[in-house]
mmCIF file of C-alpha atoms in Angstrom:
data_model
loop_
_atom_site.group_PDB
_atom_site.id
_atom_site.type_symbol
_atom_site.label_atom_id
_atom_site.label_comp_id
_atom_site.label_asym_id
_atom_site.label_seq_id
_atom_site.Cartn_x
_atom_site.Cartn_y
_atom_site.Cartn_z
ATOM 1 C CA UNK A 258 -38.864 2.015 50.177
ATOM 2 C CA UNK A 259 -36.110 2.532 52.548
ATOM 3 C CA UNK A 260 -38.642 3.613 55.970
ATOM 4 C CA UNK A 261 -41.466 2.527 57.093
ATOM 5 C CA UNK A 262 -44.211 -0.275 56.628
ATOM 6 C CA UNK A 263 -43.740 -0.341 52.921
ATOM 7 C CA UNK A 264 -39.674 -1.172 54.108
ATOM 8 C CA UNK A 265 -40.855 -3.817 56.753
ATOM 9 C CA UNK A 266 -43.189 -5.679 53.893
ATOM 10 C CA UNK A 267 -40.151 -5.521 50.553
ATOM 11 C CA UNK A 268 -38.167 -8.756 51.946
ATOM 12 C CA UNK A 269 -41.154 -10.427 52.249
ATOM 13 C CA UNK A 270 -42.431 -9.210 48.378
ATOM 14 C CA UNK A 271 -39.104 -10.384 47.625
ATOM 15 C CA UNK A 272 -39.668 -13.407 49.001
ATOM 16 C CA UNK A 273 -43.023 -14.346 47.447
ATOM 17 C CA UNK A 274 -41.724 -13.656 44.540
ATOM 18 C CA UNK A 275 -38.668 -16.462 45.248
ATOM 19 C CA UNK A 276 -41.265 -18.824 45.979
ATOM 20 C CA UNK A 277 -43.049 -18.489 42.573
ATOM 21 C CA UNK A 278 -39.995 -19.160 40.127
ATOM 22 C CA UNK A 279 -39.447 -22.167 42.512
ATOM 23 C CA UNK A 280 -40.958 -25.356 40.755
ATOM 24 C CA UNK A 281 -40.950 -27.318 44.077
ATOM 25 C CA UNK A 282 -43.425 -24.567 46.158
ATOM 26 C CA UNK A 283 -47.062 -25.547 46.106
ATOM 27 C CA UNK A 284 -48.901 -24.282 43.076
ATOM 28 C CA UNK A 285 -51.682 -22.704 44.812
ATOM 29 C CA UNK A 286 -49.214 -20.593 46.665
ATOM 30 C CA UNK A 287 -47.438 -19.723 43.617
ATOM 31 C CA UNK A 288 -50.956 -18.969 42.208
ATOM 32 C CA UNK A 289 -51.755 -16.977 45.232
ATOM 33 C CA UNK A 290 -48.471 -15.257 45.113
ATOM 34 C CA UNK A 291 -48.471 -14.879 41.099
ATOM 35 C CA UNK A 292 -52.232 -13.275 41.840
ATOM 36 C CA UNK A 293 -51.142 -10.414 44.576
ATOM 37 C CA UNK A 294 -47.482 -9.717 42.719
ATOM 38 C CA UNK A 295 -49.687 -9.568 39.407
ATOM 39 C CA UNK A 296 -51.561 -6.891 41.379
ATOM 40 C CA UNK A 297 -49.504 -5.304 42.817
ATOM 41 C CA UNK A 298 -47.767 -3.966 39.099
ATOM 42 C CA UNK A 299 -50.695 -3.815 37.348
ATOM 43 C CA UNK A 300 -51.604 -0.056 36.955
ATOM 44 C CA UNK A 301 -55.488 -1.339 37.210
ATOM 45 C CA UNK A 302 -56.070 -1.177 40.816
ATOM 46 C CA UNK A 303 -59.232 -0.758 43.202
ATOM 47 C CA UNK A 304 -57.414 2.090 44.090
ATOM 48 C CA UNK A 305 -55.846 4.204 41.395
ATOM 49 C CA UNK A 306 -52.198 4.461 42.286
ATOM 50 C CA UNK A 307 -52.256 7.964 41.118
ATOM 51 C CA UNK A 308 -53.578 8.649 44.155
ATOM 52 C CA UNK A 309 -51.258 10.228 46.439
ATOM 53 C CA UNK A 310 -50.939 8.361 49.939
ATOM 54 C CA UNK A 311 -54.133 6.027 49.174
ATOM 55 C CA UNK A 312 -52.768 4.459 45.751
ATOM 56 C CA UNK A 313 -50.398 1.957 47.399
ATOM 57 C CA UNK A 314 -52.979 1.135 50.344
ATOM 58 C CA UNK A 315 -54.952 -1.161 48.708
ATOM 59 C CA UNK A 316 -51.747 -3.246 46.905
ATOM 60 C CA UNK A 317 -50.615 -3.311 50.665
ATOM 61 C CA UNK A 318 -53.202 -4.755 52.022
ATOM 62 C CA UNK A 319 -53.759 -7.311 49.505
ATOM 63 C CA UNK A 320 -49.627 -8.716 50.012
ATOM 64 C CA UNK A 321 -50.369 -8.485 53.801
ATOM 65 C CA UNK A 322 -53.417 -10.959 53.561
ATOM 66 C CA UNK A 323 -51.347 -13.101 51.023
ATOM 67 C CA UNK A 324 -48.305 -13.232 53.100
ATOM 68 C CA UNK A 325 -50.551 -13.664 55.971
ATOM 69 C CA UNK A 326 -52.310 -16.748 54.314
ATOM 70 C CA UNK A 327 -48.808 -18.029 52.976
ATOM 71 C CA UNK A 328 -46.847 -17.237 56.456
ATOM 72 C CA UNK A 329 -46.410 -20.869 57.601
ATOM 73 C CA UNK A 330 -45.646 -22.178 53.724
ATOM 74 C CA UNK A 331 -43.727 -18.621 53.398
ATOM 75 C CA UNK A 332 -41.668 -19.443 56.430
ATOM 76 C CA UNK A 333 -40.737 -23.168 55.425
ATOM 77 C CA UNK A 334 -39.856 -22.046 52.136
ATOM 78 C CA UNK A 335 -37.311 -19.269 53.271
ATOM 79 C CA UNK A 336 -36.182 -21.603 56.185
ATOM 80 C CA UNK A 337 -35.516 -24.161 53.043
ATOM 81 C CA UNK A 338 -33.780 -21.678 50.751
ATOM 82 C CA UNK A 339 -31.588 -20.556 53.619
ATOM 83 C CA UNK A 340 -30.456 -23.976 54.210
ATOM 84 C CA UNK A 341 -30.260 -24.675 50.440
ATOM 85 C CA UNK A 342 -28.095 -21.585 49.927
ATOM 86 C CA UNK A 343 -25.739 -22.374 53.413
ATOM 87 C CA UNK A 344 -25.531 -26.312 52.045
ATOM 88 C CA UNK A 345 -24.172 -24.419 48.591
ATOM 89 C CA UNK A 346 -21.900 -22.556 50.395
ATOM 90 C CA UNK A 347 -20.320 -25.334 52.153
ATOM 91 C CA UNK A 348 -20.246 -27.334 48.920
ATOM 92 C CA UNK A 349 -18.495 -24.372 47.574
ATOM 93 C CA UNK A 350 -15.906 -23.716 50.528
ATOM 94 C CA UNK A 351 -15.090 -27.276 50.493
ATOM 95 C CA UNK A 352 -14.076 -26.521 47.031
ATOM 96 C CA UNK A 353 -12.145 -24.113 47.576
ATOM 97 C CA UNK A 354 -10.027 -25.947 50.123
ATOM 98 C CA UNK A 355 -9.605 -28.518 48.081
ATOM 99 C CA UNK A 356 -7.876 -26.337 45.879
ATOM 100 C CA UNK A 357 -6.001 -24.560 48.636
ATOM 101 C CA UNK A 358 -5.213 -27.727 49.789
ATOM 102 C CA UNK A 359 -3.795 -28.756 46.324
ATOM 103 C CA UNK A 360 -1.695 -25.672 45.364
ATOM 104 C CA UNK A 361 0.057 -25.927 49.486
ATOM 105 C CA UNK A 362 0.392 -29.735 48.431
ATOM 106 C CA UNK A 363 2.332 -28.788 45.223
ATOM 107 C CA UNK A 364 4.293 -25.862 46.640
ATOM 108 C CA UNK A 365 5.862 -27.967 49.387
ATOM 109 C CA UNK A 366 6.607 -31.003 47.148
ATOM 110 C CA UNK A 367 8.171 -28.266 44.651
ATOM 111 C CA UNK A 368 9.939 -26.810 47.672
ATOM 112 C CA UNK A 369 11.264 -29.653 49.278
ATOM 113 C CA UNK A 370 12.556 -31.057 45.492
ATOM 114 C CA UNK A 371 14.590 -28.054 45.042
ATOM 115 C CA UNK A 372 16.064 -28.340 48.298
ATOM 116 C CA UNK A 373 17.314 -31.813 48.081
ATOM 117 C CA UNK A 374 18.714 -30.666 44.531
ATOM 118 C CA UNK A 375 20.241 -27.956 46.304
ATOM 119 C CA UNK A 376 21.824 -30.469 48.626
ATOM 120 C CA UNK A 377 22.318 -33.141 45.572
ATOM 121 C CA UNK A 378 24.587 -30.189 43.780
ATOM 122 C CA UNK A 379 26.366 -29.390 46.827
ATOM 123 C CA UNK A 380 27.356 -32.547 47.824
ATOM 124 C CA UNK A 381 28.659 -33.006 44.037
ATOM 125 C CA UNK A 382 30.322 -29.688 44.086
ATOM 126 C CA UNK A 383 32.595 -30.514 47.740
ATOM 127 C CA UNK A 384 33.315 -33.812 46.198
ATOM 128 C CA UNK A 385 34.668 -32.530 42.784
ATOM 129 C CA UNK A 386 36.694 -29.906 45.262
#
């Protein structure tokens, strides 16, 4: 699957099958998608997939109608996910600085302590001298 139309159609099997282990996708597009990834793995075809360079024509052309059929409700989900997954990622950066932010924070109150000790013990030290 790395050439080819089979390549051009994978993201968008991949992406089908995204939309049916979502819970907030329409059911009848997760039925519709269930139906044509069903197919597409089920040895029982129209066309045997034993059959060199036909087997796979007829499992293409039925995810090409379904993704065809699905391509607006397809597009808004993966334009939804996309934002879901950039919305985690800020969530998750934000984080992250927040920590940053915290162990700088600490660092510099630890380094500015054990300079004014520094200074504490040598003003003791030239006034014992």
């Amino acid at each position: 699957m790395d050439r080819g139309p089979i390549h051009d159609l994978w993201p968008k099997v991949q992406d089908l099958a995204k939309m049916v282990r979502d819970p907030d996708a329409a059911w009848k597009s997760r039925a519709l998608a269930i139906g044509a990834l069903i197919y597409l793995i089920t040895p029982l075809d129209a066309i045997p997939d034993v059959i060199p360079g036909l087997g796979l024509v007829d499992d293409a052309a039925l995810l090409v109608s379904v993704i065809a059929t699905l391509a607006v409700e397809l597009g808004q989900y993966t334009q939804k996910a996309a934002i879901k997954g950039l919305e985690m990622a800020e969530e998750m950066a934000d984080i992250e600085v927040r920590k940053h932010n915290r162990i700088v924070r600490t660092t510099l109150l630890g380094s500015i302590g054990a300079a004014v000790l520094a200074i504490v013990v040598k003003l003791i030290l030239n006034a014992l001298d």
